[in-house]
Every structure is written in structure tokens, then in C-alpha cells.
CSV table of C-alpha atoms in Angstrom, one decimal:
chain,number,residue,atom,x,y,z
A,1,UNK,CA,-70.7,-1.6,7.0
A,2,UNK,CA,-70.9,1.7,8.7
A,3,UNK,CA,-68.3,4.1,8.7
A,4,UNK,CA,-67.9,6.3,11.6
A,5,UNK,CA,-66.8,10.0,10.3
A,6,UNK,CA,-65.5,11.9,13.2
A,7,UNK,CA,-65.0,15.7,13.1
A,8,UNK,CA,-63.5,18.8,15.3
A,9,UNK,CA,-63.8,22.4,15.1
A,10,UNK,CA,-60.3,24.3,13.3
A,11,UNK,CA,-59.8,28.0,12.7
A,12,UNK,CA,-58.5,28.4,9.3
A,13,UNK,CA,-56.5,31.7,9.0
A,14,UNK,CA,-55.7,33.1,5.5
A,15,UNK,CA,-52.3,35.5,5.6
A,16,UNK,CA,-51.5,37.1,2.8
A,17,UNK,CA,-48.7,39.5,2.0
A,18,UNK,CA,-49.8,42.4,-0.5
A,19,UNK,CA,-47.1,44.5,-2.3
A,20,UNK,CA,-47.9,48.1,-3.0
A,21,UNK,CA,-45.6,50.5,-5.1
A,22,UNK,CA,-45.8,53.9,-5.0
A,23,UNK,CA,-43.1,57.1,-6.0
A,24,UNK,CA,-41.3,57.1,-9.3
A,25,UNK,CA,-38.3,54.6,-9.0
A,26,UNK,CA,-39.4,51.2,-8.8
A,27,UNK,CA,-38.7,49.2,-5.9
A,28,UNK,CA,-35.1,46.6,-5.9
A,29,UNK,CA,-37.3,43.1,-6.8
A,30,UNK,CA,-34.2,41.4,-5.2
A,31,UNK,CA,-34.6,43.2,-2.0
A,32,UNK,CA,-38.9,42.7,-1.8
A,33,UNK,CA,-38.3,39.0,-2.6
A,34,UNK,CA,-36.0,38.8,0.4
A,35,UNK,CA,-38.3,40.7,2.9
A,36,UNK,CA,-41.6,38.6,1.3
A,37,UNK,CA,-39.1,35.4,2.7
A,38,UNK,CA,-37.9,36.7,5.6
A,39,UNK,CA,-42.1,37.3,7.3
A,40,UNK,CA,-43.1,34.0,5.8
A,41,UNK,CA,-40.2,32.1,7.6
A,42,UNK,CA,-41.3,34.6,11.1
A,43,UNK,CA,-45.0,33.4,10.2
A,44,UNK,CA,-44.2,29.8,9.7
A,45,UNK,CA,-41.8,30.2,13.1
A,46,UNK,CA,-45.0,32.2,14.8
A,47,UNK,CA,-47.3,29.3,13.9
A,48,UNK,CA,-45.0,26.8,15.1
A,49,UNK,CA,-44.9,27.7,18.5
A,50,UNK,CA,-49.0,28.3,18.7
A,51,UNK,CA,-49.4,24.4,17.6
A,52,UNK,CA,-50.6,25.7,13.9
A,53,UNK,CA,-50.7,23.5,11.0
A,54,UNK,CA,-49.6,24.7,8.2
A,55,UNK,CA,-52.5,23.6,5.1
A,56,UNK,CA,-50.5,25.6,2.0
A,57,UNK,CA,-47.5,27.9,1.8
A,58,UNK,CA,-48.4,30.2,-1.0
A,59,UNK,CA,-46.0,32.5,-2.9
A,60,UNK,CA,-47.0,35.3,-0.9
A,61,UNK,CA,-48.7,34.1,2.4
A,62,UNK,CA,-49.8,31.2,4.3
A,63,UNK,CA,-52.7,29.4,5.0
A,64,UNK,CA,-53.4,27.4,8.4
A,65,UNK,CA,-55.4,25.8,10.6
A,66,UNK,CA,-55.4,25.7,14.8
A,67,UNK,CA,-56.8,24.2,17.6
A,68,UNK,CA,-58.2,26.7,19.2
A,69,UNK,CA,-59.9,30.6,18.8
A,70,UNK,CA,-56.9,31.8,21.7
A,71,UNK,CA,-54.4,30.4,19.4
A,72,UNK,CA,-55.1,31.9,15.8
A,73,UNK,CA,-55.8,34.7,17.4
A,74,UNK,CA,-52.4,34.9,19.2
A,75,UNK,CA,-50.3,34.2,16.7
A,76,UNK,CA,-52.3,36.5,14.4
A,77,UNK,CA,-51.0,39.3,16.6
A,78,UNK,CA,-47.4,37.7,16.9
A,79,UNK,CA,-47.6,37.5,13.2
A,80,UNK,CA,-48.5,41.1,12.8
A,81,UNK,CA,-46.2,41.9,15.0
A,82,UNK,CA,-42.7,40.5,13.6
A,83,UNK,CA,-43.6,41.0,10.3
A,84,UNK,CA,-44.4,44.9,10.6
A,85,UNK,CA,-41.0,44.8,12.8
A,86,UNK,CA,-39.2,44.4,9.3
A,87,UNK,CA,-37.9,47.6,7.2
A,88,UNK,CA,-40.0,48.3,3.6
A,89,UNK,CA,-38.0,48.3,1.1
A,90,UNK,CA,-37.5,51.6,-0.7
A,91,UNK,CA,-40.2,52.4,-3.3
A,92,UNK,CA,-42.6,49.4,-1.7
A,93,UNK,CA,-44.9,49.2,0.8
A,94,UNK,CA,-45.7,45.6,2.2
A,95,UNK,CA,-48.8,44.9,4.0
A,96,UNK,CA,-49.6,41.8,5.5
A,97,UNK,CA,-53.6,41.3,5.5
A,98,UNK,CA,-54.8,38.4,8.3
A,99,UNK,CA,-58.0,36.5,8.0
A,100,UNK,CA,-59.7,33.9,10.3
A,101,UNK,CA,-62.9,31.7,10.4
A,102,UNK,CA,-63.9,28.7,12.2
A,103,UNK,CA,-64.4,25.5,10.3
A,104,UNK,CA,-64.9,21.6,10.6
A,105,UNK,CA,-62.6,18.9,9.7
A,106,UNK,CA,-64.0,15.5,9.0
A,107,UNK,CA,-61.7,13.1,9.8
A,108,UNK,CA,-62.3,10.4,7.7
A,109,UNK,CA,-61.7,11.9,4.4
A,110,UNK,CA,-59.1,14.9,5.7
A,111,UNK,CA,-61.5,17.3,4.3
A,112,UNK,CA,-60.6,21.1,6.0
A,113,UNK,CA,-64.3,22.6,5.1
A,114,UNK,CA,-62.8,24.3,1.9
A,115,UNK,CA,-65.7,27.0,2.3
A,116,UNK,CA,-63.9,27.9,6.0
A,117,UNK,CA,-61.0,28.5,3.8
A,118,UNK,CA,-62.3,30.4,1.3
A,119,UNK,CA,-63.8,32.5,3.8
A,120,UNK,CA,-61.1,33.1,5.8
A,121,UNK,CA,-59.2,34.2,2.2
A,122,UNK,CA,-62.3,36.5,1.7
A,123,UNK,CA,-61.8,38.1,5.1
A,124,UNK,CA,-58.3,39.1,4.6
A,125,UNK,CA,-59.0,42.2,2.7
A,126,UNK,CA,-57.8,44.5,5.4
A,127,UNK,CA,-54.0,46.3,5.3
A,128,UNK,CA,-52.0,45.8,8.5
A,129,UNK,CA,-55.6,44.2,9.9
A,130,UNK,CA,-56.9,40.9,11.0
A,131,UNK,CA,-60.9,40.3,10.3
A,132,UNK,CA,-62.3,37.8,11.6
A,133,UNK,CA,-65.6,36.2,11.6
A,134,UNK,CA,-68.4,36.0,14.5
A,135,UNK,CA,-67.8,32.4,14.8
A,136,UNK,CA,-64.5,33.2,16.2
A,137,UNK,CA,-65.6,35.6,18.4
A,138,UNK,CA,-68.2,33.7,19.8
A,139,UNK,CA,-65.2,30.6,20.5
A,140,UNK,CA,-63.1,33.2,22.3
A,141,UNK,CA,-62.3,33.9,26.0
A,142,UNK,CA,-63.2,37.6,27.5
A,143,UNK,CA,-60.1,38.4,27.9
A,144,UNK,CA,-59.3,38.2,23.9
A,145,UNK,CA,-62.9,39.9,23.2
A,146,UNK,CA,-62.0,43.4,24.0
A,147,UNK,CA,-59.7,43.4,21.1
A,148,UNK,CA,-62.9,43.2,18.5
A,149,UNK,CA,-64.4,46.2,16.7
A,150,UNK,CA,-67.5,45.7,14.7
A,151,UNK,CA,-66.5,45.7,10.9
A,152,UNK,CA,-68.2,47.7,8.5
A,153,UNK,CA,-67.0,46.3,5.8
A,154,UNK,CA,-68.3,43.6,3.4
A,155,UNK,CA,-70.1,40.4,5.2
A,156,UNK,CA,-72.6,41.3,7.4
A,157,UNK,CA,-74.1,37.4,7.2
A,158,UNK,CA,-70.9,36.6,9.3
A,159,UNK,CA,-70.7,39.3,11.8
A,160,UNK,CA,-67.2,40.0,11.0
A,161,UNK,CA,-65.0,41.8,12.9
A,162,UNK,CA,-61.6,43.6,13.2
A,163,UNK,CA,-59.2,42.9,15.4
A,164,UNK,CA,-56.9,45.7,17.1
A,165,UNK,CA,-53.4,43.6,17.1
A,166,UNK,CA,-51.6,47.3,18.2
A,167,UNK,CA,-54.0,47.1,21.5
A,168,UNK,CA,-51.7,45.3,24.4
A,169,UNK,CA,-53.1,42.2,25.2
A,170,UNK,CA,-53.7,41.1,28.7
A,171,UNK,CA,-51.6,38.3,30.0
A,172,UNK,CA,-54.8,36.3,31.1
A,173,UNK,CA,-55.6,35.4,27.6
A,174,UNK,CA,-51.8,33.9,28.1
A,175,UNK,CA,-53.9,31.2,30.1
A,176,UNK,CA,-55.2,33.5,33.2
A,177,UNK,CA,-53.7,35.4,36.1
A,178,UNK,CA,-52.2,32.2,37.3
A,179,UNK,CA,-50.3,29.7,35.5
A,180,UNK,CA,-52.0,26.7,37.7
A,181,UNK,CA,-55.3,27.7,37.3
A,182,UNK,CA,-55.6,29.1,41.0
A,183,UNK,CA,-54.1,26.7,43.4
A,184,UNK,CA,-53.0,23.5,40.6
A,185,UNK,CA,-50.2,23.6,41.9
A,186,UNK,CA,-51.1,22.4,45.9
A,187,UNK,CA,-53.1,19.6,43.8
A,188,UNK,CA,-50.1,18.2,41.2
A,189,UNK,CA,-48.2,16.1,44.0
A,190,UNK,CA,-44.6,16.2,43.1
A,191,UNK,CA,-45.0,19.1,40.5
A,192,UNK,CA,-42.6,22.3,41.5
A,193,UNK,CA,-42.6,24.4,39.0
A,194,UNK,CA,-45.3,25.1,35.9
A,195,UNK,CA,-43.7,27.0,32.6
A,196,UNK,CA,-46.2,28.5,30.1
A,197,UNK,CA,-45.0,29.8,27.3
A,198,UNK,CA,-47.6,31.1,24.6
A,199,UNK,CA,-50.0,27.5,24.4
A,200,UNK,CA,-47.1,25.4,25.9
A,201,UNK,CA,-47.1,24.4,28.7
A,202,UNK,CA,-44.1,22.6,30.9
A,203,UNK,CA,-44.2,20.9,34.7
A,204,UNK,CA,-40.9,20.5,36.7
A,205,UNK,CA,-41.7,17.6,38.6
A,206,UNK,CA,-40.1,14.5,40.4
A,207,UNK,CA,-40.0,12.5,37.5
A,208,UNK,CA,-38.9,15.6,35.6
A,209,UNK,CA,-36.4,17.3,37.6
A,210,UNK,CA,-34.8,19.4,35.0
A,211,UNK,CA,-36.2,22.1,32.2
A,212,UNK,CA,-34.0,22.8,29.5
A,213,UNK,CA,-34.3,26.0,27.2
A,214,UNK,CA,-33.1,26.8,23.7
A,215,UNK,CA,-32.7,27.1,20.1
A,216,UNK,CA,-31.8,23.3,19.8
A,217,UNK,CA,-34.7,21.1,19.0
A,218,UNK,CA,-33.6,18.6,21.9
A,219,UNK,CA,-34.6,20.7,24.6
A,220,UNK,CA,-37.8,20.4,26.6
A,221,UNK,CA,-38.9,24.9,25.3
A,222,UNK,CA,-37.6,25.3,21.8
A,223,UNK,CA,-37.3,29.0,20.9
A,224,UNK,CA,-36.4,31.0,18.3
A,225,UNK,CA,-34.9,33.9,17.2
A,226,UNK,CA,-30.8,34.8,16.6
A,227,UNK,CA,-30.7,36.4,21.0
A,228,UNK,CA,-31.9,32.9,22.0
A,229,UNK,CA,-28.8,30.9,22.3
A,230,UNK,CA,-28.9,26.9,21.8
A,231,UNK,CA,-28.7,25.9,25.0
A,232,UNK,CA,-29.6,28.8,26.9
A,233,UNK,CA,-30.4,28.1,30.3
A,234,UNK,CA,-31.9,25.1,32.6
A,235,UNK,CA,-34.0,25.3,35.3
A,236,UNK,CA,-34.2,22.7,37.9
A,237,UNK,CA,-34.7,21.4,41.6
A,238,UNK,CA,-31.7,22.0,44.0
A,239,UNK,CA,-32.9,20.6,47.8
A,240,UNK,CA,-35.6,22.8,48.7
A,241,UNK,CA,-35.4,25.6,45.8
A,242,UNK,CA,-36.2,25.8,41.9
A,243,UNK,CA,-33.0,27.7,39.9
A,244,UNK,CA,-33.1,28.9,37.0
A,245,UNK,CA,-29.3,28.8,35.6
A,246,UNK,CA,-28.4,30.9,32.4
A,247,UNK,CA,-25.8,29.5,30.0
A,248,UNK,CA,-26.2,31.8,27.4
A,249,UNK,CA,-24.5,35.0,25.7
A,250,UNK,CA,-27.4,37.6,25.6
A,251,UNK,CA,-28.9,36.2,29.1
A,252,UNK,CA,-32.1,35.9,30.6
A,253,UNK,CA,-34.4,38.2,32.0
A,254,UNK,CA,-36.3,37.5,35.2
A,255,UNK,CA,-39.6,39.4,36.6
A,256,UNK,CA,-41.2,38.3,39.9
A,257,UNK,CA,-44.6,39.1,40.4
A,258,UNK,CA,-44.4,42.6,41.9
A,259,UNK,CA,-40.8,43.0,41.5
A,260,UNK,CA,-38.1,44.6,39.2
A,261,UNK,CA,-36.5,42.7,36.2
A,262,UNK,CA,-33.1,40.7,36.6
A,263,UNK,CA,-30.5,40.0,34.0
A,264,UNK,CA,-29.1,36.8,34.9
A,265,UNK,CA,-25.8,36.1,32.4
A,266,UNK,CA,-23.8,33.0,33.4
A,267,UNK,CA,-25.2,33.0,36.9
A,268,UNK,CA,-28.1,31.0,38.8
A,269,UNK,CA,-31.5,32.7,40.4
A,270,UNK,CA,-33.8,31.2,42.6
A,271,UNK,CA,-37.0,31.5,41.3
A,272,UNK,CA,-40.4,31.8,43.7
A,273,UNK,CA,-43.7,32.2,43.5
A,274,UNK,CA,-45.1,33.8,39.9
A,275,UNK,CA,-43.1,35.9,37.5
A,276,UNK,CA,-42.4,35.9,33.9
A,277,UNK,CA,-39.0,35.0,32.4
A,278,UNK,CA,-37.5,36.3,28.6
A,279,UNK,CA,-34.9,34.7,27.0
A,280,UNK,CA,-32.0,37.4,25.5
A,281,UNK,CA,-33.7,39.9,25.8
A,282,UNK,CA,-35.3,42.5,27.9
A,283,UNK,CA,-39.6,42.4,28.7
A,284,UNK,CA,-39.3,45.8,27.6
A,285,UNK,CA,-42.2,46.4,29.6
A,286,UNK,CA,-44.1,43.7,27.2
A,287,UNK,CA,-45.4,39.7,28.3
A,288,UNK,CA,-45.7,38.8,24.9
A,289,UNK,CA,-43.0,36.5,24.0
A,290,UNK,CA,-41.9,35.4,28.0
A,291,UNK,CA,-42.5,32.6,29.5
A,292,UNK,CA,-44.6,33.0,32.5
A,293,UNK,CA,-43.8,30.6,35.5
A,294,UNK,CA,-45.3,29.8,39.0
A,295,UNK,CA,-43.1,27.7,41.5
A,296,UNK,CA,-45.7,25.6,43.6
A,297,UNK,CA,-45.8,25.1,47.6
């Protein structure tokens, strides 16, 4: 008998949180153990949202695998993001060291490639950095490239590479300047709206004439975060127009494409054409962490 043994690319990403103590009164344990907590419940929330799967939740950092080179990439940022967000605790210094490297999964025996693993554990020797190996780069659009540096540091055999996670990252590598891939939209018969937020990506369509958006696992975009309410808002098809109706207490935040951001508390908006939406809170000039939508024709 033959057995078939199937197998798929992953990109195994190694984060690690590493303590440093420095001054002459040692730091309040109670207080570091907290903030360790609190970035590995943001980096299990961050991985979440980019479809990761989560191989081994260590005692200071995760390890993961994802679909894609866009995706670990993404949330690598995200990760890096949140977690440096947090205050240090007095008399501590936390760094949180990211690395990535592409690996095969043979489906028969759910082996991850340990040596992709181990790798990616090996690459995550830099402080506040994500390193990455040549693989990666190789599986990743342009648009994501121009964040990689060469890295001079140890594993040349891998042409590894840093990633600049401070650098703002263009909204194509959010999945291109259009959300339909340049005219899906006149193509999807009875679609009227496409939502993309991060690697999901939603359709309000005939058969699906209403979005909902919250904390609350039932709806159709689950977010997190404490300024996301649980039901915050809906958007759906009224006669000829797509509204967008907030129900929430921080509000939402809508940008068309060319035009100046709108709070919209309690209240209904038409939305047209392309834009980008956040949910209680401001864009603060950022994409990262909207939801980018395109109303078809």
C-alpha cells in the first residue's frame, strides 16, 4: 500500500521576550510577570487575526506557524508594535526579539520541519528586531521587500535579514491599491461592498446583505481591543446605497479615498467608492489596524 504524504510551505516565527535589568534596585517581579502576560495575550490576539497557528506558548514567547510570507511578516510588525506600546517596568528593560523562516509541513505525520523551527529560534537574537531568513524574502511581495536590510550578523548560509518594523508600511502589502484587485468588483455579480481587514477579507453581497463588526465572536469581523465595543457597528445595503451604521461608544472613523476623516458615533454614513474605516479610534494618520473597503458599481 502506498501512502500519499502531502506537504505545504509554513513560516515558522520564533518570538521571544528577553528581560534585561539594569540600575541598582531590582525590578517589582510582580509587575514584569504582569507586562510578560499582557504582550503575550497582544501576540496571541495579533496572531489570531493574521490566521497564525499557534505551535507552543512558551514561558516567555511564542512560537507559530502561517500561511503566508505577507502574514508573518505583518503580524511580526503588529507584534512589535503593541508590545513596545506597553510601559517597562522600573529597573527592567523588556525586549521582544522576532525570528522567521520558511519551512514544510508534511501532512501525514504533522511534522512542522523542526529544523525551520529551530532556525527561526536561532534568528531571534536581535533586541526590538525581526531577522529573517532569505527564504522569506524571496516568498514576499515588493511591496514588503523594501522593509529588508542585509544582516551582518551570524548566518550568512541563509541570507538573513532585518526587518525595519519602525518603517511605515505601504497599504499595498495590505492586499494592493484596490481592495478588488482592480475592477473585481464589476465582475462579482451581486457583490456591493468588499471589507479587508489585515488577511480577511469580507463581501456584502445579495445573499449577504448585512456586515456586522465587534468584539463579540458572533459577528461576521471580530476585533479586539477595550475601544472596540461588542457590537460596534453594521454595515449594510439600503435601496441603492451601502451604510455603514455605528452603535458603539468610542465610534468609528471613516476616510474616503482623497477625503478627510469622519467620526460617526450613533449615526449612519453612506459609504462610496474606496476608503478605510477604524473602529474607536482615530487613523491617526496610520492604515495599520483599519479596515480598508471599496463599494462596487
Amino acid at each position: 500500500m502506498i501512502t500519499l504524504i502531502t506537504s505545504s510551505r509554513k513560516y515558522q516565527l520564533h518570538a521571544e521576550m528577553v528581560e534585561t535589568g539594569f540600575g541598582h534596585q531590582p525590578p517589582d517581579v510582580a509587575a514584569l510577570q504582569q507586562r510578560m502576560e499582557r504582550s503575550l495575550n497582544r501576540m496571541e490576539r495579533i496572531a489570531s487575526v493574521y490566521l497564525g497557528h499557534i505551535h507552543v506558548r512558551l514561558v516567555n514567547g511564542l512560537q507559530l506557524a502561517f500561511e503566508t510570507a505577507e502574514a508573518a511578516i505583518l503580524a511580526a510588525c503588529e507584534m512589535q508594535h503593541r508590545c513596545n506600546a506597553l510601559p517597562q517596568v522600573p529597573g527592567s528593560r523588556v525586549f521582544l526579539n522576532i525570528g522567521i523562516h520558511q519551512g514544510i509541513e508534511l501532512r501525514r505525520a504533522k511534522e512542522d520541519a523542526g529544523g525551520a523551527v529551530e532556525i527561526a529560534a536561532l534568528l531571534a537574537e536581535v533586541s526590538d528586531g525581526i531577522v529573517v531568513s532569505g527564504a522569506v524574502i524571496a516568498a514576499l511581495k515588493p511591496e514588503l521587500r523594501v522593509l529588508a536590510q542585509p544582516y551582518k550578523g551570524l548566518y550568512p548560509e541563509i541570507a538573513a535579514q532585518t526587518i525595519d518594523w519602525r518603517r511605515e508600511i505601504p497599504s499595498t502589502a495590505y492586499g494592493g491599491a484596490s481592495v478588488s484587485s482592480g475592477g473585481m468588483g464589476s465582475i462579482l455579480k451581486g457583490v456591493y461592498l468588499i471589507l479587508l481587514h489585515n488577511l480577511k477579507l469580507l463581501e456584502l453581497a445579495r445573499d449577504k446583505p448585512v456586515l456586522t463588526i465587534g468584539r463579540d465572536s458572533r459577528n461576521d469581523l471580530v476585533l479586539a481591543g477595550s475601544h472596540v465595543s461588542r457590537n460596534h457597528c453594521r454595515i449594510e445595503r439600503q435601496g441603492d446605497r451601502v451604510v455603514l451604521t455605528d452603535m458603539s461608544s468610542n465610534g468609528s472613523f471613516v476616510t474616503p479615498e482623497g477625503g478627510k476623516e469622519q467620526r460617526v458615533v450613533n449615526a449612519s454614513v453612506t459609504l462610496s467608492g474606496k476608503g478605510i474605516v477604524f473602529f474607536g479610534r482615530e487613523s491617526r494618520g496610520e492604515r495599520r489596524g483599519g479596515a480598508r473597503y471599496e463599494v462596487c458599481s
